[in-house]
mmCIF file of C-alpha atoms in Angstrom:
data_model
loop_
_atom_site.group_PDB
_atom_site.id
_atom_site.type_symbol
_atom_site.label_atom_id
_atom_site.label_comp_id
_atom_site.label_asym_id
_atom_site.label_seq_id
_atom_site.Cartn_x
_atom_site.Cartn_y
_atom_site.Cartn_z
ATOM 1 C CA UNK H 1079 9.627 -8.739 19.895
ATOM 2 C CA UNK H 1080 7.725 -11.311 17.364
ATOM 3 C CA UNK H 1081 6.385 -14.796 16.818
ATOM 4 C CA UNK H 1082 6.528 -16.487 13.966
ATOM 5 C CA UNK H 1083 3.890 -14.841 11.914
ATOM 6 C CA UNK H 1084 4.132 -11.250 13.205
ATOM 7 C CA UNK H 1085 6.973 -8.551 13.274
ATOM 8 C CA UNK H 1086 6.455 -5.698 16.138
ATOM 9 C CA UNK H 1087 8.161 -2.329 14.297
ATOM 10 C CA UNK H 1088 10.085 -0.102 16.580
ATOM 11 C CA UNK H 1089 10.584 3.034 16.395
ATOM 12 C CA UNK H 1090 12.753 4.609 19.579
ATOM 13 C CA UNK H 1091 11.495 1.406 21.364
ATOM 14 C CA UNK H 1092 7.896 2.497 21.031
ATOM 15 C CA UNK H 1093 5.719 0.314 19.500
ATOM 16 C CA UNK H 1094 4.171 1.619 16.009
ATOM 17 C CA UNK H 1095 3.401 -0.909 13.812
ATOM 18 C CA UNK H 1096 2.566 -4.745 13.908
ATOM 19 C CA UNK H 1097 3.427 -6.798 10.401
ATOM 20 C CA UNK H 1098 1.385 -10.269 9.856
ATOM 21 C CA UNK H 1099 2.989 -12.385 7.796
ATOM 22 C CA UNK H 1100 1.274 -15.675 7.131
ATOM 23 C CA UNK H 1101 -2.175 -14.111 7.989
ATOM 24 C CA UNK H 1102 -5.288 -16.644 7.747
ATOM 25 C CA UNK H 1103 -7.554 -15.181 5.603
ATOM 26 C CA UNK H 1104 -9.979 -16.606 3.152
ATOM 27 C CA UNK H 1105 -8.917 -16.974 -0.384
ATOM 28 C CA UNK H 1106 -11.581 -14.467 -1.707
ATOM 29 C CA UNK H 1107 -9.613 -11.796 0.115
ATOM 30 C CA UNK H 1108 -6.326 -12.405 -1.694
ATOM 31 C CA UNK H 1109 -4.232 -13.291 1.860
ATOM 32 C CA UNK H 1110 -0.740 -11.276 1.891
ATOM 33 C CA UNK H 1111 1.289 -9.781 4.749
ATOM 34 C CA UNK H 1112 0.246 -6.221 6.325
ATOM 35 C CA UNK H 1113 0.510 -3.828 8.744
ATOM 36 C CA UNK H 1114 -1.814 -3.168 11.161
ATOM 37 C CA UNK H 1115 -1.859 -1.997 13.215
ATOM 38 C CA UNK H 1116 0.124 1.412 12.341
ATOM 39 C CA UNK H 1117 0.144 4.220 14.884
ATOM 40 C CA UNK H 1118 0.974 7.079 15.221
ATOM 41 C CA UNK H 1119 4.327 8.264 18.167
ATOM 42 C CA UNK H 1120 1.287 8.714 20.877
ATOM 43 C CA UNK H 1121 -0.325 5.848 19.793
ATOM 44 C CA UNK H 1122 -3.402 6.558 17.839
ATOM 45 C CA UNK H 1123 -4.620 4.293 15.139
ATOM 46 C CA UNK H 1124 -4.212 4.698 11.615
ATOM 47 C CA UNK H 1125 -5.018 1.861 9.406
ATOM 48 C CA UNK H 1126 -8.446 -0.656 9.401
ATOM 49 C CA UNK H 1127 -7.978 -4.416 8.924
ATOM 50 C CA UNK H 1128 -11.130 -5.893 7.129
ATOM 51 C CA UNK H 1129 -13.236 -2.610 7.278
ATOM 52 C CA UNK H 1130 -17.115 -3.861 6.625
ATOM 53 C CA UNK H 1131 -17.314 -1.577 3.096
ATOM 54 C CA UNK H 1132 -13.997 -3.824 1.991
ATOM 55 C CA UNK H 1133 -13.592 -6.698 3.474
ATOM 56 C CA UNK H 1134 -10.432 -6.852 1.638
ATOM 57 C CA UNK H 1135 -8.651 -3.689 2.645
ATOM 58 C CA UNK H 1136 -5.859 -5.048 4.834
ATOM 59 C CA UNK H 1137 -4.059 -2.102 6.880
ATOM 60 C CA UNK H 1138 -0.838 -1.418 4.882
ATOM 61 C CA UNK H 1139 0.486 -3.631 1.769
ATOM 62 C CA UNK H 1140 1.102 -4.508 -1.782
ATOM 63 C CA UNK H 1141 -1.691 -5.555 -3.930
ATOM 64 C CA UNK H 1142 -2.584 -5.291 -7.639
ATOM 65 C CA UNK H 1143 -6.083 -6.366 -8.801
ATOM 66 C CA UNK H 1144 -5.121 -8.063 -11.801
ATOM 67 C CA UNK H 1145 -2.175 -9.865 -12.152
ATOM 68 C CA UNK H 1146 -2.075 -11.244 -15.967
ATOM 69 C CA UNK H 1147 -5.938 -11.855 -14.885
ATOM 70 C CA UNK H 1148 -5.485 -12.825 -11.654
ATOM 71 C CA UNK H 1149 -6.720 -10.503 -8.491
ATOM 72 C CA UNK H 1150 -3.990 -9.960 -5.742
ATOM 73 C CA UNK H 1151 -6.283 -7.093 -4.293
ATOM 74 C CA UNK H 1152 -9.455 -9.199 -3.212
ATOM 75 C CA UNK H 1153 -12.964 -8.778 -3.439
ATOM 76 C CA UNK H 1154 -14.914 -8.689 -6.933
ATOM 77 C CA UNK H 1155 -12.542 -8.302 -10.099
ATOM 78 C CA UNK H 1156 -13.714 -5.477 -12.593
ATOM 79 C CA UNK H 1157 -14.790 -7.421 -15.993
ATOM 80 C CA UNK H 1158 -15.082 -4.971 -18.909
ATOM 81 C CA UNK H 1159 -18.999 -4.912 -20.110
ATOM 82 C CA UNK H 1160 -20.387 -6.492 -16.889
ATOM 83 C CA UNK H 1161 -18.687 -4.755 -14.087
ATOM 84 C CA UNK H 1162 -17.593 -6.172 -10.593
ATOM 85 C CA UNK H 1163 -18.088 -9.905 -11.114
ATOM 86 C CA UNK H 1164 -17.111 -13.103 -8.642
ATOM 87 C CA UNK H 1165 -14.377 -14.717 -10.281
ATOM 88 C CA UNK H 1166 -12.603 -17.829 -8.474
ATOM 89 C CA UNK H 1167 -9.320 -16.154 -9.527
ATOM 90 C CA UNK H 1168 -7.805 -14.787 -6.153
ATOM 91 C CA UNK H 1169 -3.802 -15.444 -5.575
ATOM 92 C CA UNK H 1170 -1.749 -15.078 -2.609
ATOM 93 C CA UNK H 1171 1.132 -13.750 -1.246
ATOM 94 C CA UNK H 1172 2.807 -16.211 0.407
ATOM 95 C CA UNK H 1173 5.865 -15.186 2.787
ATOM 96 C CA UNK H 1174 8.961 -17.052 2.386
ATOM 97 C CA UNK H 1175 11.824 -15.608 4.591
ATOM 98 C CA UNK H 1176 13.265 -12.819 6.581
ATOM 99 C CA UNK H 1177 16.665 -11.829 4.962
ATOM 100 C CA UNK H 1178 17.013 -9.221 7.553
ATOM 101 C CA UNK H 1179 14.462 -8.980 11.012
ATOM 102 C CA UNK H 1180 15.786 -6.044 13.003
ATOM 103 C CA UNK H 1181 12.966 -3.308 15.712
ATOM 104 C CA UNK H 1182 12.960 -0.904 13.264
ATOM 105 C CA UNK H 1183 12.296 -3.244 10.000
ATOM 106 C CA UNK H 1184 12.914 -6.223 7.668
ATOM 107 C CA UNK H 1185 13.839 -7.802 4.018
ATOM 108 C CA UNK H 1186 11.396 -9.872 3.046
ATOM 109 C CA UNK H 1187 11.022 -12.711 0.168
ATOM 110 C CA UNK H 1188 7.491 -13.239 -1.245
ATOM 111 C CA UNK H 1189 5.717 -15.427 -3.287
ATOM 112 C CA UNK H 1190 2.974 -14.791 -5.988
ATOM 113 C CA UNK H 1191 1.244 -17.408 -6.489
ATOM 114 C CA UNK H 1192 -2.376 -18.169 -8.175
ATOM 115 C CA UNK H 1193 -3.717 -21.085 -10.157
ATOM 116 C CA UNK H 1194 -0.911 -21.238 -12.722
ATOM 117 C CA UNK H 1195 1.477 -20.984 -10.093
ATOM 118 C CA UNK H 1196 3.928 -18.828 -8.740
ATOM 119 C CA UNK H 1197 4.172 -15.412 -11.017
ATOM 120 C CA UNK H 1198 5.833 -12.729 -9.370
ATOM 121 C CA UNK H 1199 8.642 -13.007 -6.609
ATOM 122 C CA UNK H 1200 8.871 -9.923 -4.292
ATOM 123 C CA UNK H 1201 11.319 -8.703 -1.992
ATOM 124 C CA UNK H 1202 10.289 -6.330 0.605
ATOM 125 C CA UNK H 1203 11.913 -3.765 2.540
ATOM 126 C CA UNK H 1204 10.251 -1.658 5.547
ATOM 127 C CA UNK H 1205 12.186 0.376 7.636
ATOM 128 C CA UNK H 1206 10.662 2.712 10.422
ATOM 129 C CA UNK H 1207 12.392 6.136 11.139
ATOM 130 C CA UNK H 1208 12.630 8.289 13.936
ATOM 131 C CA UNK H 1209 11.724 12.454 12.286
ATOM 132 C CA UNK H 1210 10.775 14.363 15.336
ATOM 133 C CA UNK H 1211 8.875 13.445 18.956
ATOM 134 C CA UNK H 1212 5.575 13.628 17.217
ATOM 135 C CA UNK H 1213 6.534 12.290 13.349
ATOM 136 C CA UNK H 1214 7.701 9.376 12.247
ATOM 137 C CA UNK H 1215 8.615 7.919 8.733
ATOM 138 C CA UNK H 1216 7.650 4.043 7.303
ATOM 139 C CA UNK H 1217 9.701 3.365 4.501
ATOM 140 C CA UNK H 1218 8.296 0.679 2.318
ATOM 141 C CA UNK H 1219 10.037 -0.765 -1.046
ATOM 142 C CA UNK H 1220 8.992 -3.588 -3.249
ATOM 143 C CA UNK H 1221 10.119 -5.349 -5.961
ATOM 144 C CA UNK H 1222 8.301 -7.758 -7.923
ATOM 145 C CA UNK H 1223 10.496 -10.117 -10.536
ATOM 146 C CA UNK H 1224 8.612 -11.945 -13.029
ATOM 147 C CA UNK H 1225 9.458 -15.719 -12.906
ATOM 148 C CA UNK H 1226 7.908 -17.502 -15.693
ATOM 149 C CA UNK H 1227 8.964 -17.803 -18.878
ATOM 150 C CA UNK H 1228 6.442 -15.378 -20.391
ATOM 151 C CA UNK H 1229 5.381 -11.902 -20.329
ATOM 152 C CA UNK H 1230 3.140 -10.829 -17.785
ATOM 153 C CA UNK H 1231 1.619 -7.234 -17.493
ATOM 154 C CA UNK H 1232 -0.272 -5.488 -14.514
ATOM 155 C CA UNK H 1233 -3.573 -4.159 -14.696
ATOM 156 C CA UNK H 1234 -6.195 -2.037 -12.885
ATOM 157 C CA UNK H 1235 -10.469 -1.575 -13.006
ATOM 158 C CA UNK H 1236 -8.900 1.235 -14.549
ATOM 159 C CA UNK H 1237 -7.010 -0.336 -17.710
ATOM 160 C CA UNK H 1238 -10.161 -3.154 -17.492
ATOM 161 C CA UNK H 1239 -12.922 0.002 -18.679
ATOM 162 C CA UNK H 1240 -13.697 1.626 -15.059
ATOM 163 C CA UNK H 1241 -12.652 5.281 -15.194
ATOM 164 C CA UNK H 1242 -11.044 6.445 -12.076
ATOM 165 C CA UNK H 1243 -10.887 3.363 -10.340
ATOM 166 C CA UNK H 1244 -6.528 2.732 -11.040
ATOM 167 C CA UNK H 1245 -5.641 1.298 -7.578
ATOM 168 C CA UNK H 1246 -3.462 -1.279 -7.839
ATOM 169 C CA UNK H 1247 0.449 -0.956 -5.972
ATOM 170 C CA UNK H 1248 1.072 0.001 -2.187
ATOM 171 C CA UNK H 1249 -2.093 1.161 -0.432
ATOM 172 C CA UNK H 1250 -2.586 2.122 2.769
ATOM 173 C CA UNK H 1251 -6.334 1.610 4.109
ATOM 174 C CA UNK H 1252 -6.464 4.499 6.761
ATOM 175 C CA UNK H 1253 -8.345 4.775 9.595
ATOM 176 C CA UNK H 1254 -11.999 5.748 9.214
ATOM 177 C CA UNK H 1255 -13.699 8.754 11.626
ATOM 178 C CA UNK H 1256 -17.152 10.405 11.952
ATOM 179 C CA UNK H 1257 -15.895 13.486 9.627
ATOM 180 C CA UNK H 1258 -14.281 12.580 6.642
ATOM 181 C CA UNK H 1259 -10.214 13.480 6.342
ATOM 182 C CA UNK H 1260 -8.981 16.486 4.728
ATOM 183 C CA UNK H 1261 -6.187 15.482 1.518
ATOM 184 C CA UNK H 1262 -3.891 17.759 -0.201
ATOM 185 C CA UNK H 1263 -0.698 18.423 -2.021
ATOM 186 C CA UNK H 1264 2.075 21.211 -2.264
ATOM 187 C CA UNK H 1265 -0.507 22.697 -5.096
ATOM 188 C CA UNK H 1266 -4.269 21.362 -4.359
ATOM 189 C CA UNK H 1267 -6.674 20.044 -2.187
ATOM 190 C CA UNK H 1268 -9.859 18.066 -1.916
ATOM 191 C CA UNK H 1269 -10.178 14.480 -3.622
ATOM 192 C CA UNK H 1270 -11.533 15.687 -6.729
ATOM 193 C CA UNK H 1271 -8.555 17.408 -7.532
ATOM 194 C CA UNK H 1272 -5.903 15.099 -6.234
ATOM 195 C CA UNK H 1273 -7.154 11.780 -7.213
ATOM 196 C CA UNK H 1274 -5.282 10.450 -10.327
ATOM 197 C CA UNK H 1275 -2.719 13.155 -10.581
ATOM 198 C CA UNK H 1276 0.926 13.080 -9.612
ATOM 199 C CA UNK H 1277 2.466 15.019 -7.021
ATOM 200 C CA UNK H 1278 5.844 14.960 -5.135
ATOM 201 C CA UNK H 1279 4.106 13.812 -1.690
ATOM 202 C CA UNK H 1280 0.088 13.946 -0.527
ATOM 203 C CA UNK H 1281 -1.216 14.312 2.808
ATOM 204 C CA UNK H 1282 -4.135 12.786 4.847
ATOM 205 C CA UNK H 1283 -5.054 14.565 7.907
ATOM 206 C CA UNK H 1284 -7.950 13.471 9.894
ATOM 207 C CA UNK H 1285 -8.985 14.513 13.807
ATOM 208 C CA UNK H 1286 -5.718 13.887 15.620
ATOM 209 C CA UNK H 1287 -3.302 13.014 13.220
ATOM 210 C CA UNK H 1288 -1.544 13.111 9.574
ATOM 211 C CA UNK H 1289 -0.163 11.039 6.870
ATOM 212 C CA UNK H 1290 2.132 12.216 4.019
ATOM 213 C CA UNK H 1291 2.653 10.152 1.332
ATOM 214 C CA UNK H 1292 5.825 10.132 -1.228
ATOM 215 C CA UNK H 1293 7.226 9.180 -4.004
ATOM 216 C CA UNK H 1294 10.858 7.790 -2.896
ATOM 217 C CA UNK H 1295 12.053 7.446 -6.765
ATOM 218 C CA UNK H 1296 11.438 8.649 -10.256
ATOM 219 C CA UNK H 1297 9.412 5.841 -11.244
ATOM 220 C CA UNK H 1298 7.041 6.042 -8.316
ATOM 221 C CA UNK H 1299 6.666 10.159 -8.354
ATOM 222 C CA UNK H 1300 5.313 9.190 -12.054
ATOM 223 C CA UNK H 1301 2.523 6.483 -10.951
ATOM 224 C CA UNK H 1302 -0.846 9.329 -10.095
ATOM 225 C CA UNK H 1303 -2.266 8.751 -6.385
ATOM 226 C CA UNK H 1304 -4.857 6.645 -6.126
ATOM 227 C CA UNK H 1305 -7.361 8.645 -3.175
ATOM 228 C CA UNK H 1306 -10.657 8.396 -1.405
ATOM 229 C CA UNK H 1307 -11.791 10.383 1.420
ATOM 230 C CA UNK H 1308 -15.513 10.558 1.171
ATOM 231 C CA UNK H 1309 -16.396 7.251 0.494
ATOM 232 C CA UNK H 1310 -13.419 5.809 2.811
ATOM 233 C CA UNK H 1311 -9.835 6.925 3.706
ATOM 234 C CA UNK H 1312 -7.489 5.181 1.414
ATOM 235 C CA UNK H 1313 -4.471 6.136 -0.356
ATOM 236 C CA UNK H 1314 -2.634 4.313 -2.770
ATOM 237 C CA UNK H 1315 -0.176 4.960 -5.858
ATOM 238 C CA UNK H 1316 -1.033 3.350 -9.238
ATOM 239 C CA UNK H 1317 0.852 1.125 -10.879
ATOM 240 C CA UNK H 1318 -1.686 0.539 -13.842
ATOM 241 C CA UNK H 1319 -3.063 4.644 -14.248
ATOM 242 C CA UNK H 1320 -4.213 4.530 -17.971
ATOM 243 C CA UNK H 1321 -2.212 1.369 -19.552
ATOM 244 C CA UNK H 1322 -1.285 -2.092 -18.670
ATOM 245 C CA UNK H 1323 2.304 -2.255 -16.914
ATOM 246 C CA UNK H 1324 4.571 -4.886 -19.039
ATOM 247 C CA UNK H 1325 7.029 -6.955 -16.801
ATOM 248 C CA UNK H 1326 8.822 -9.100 -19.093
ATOM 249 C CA UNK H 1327 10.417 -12.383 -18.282
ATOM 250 C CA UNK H 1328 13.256 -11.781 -15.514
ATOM 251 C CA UNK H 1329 12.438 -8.237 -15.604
ATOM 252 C CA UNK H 1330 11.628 -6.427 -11.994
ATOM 253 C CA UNK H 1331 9.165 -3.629 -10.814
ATOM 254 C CA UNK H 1332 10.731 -1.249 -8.632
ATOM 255 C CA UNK H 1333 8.627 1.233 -6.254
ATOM 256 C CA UNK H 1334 9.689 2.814 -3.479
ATOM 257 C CA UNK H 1335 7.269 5.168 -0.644
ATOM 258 C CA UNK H 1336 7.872 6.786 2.177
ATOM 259 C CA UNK H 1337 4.825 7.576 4.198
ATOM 260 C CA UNK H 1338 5.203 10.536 7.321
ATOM 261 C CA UNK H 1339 3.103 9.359 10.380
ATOM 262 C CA UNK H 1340 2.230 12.289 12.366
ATOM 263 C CA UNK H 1341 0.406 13.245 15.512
ATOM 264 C CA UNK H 1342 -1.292 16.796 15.008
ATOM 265 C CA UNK H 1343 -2.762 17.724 12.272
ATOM 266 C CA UNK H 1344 -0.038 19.233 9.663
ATOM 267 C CA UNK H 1345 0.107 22.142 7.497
ATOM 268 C CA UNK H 1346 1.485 22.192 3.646
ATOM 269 C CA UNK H 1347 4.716 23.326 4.763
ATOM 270 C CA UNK H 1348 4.873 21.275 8.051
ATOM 271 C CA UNK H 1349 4.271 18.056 5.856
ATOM 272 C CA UNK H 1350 6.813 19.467 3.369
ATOM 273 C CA UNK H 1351 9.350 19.849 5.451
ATOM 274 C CA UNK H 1352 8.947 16.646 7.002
ATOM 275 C CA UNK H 1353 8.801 15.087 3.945
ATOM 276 C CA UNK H 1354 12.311 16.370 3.292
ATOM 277 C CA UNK H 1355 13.313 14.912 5.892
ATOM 278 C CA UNK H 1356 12.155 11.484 5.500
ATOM 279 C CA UNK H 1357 12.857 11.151 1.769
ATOM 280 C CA UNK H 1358 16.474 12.704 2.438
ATOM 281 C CA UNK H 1359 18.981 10.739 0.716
#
């Protein structure tokens, strides 16, 4: 089932995930598609839409802070030597068709468009996979062609003078509880030590459930993981870690990640394994 600006996703007819398209959002919030909700196979809530510490955390997307200088993330935009400063220099990600609209996912066509005009154009693909009676898998691809006649690069607080702070890509706001979530990798644990590295996958476990996050391709097991637990739950992978990303004219940015949505709360080799699963090719 859907209307005109939402897409239910299926996964063995259960309901699991609920993608706005045209959502109406003020422009200092950078309005693009999500998800959100995203549950989990018994139904338990794992993304925040407008969470009052960022207003402009939306569920599940794409968004990149600085777009040749304009902010596709929302909220302040990190100016080296003065920090996070209002700028009226938001964009949009306006939704232009379904190439494909099946239960269990889409192709999408997106716009991105700020003052100049349109920049980027993105096509989408999110497909939602069956992995056991308590896991399932939300495949999420994007690919963002640069359509003017210049070169345009991507950037991050990060690349703009604010250590640590590289988001910027697909992020996935998760769903915030009383006691922070536990995050690890095949070979660490705790944010401190699995912020801004790479790793094949990384998992988010909080009181009732689990998300593993992966690279699907070369390119995106290179980009570091972007990760807070203690401040808020958020995971995202970096597109812009410690230098601008160049996307000439024509060119197109490719990233592909699967994330494991899990009831339970996994284990290394439990998220592993479904990881392998997921990811199979």
């Amino acid at each position: 089932m859907s209307g005109n600006d939402s897409v239910v996703l299926r996964v063995a007819g259960r309901p699991v995930g609920r993608y706005v398209t045209r959502p109406e959002l003020p422009a200092r919030l950078s309005p693009r598609p999500y998800l959100h909700p995203v549950t989990t196979l018994a139904g338990t809530a794992v993304t925040e839409l407008s969470p009052a510490d960022h207003a402009h955390h939306l569920g599940v997307g794409v968004a990149v802070p600085d777009v040749e200088g304009h902010n596709f993330w929302g909220g302040r935009t990190f100016v080296r030597d003065r920090g996070p400063t209002e700028l009226d220099n938001h964009g949009s990600q306006r939704h232009t068709a379904f190439q494909l609209r099946d239960p269990d996912g889409f192709v999408q066509e997106l716009r991105w468009v700020a003052a100049p005009g349109e920049l980027l154009r993105e096509r989408r693909t999110v497909a939602a996979t069956e992995l056991t009676d308590r896991a399932w898998a939300l495949d999420l691809t994007f690919s963002l062609t640069n359509v003017t006649s210049g070169p345009l690069s991507l950037g991050s607080p990060a690349t703009n003078g604010r250590p640590g702070a590289a988001y910027g890509g697909f992020f996935w706001r998760a769903r915030k509880e009383e006691t922070a979530p536990d995050v690890f990798t095949a070979g660490a644990e705790g944010e401190g030590e699995v912020h801004g590295r790479r790793a094949d996958w990384l998992a988010l476990a909080g009181s009732t459930w689990t998300l593993v996050f992966a690279g699907a391709t070369g390119p995106t097991r290179r980009d570091p993981w972007f990760v807070r637990t203690a401040e808020y739950p958020g995971v995202g992978s970096s597109l812009a870690h410690d230098a601008r990303l160049p996307v000439p004219p024509g060119e197109t940015v490719v990233r592909r990640i699967v994330t494991v949505v899990a009831d339970g709360r996994l284990g290394r080799d439990e998220a592993a394994a479904l990881v392998r699963k997921a990811v199979s090719p």
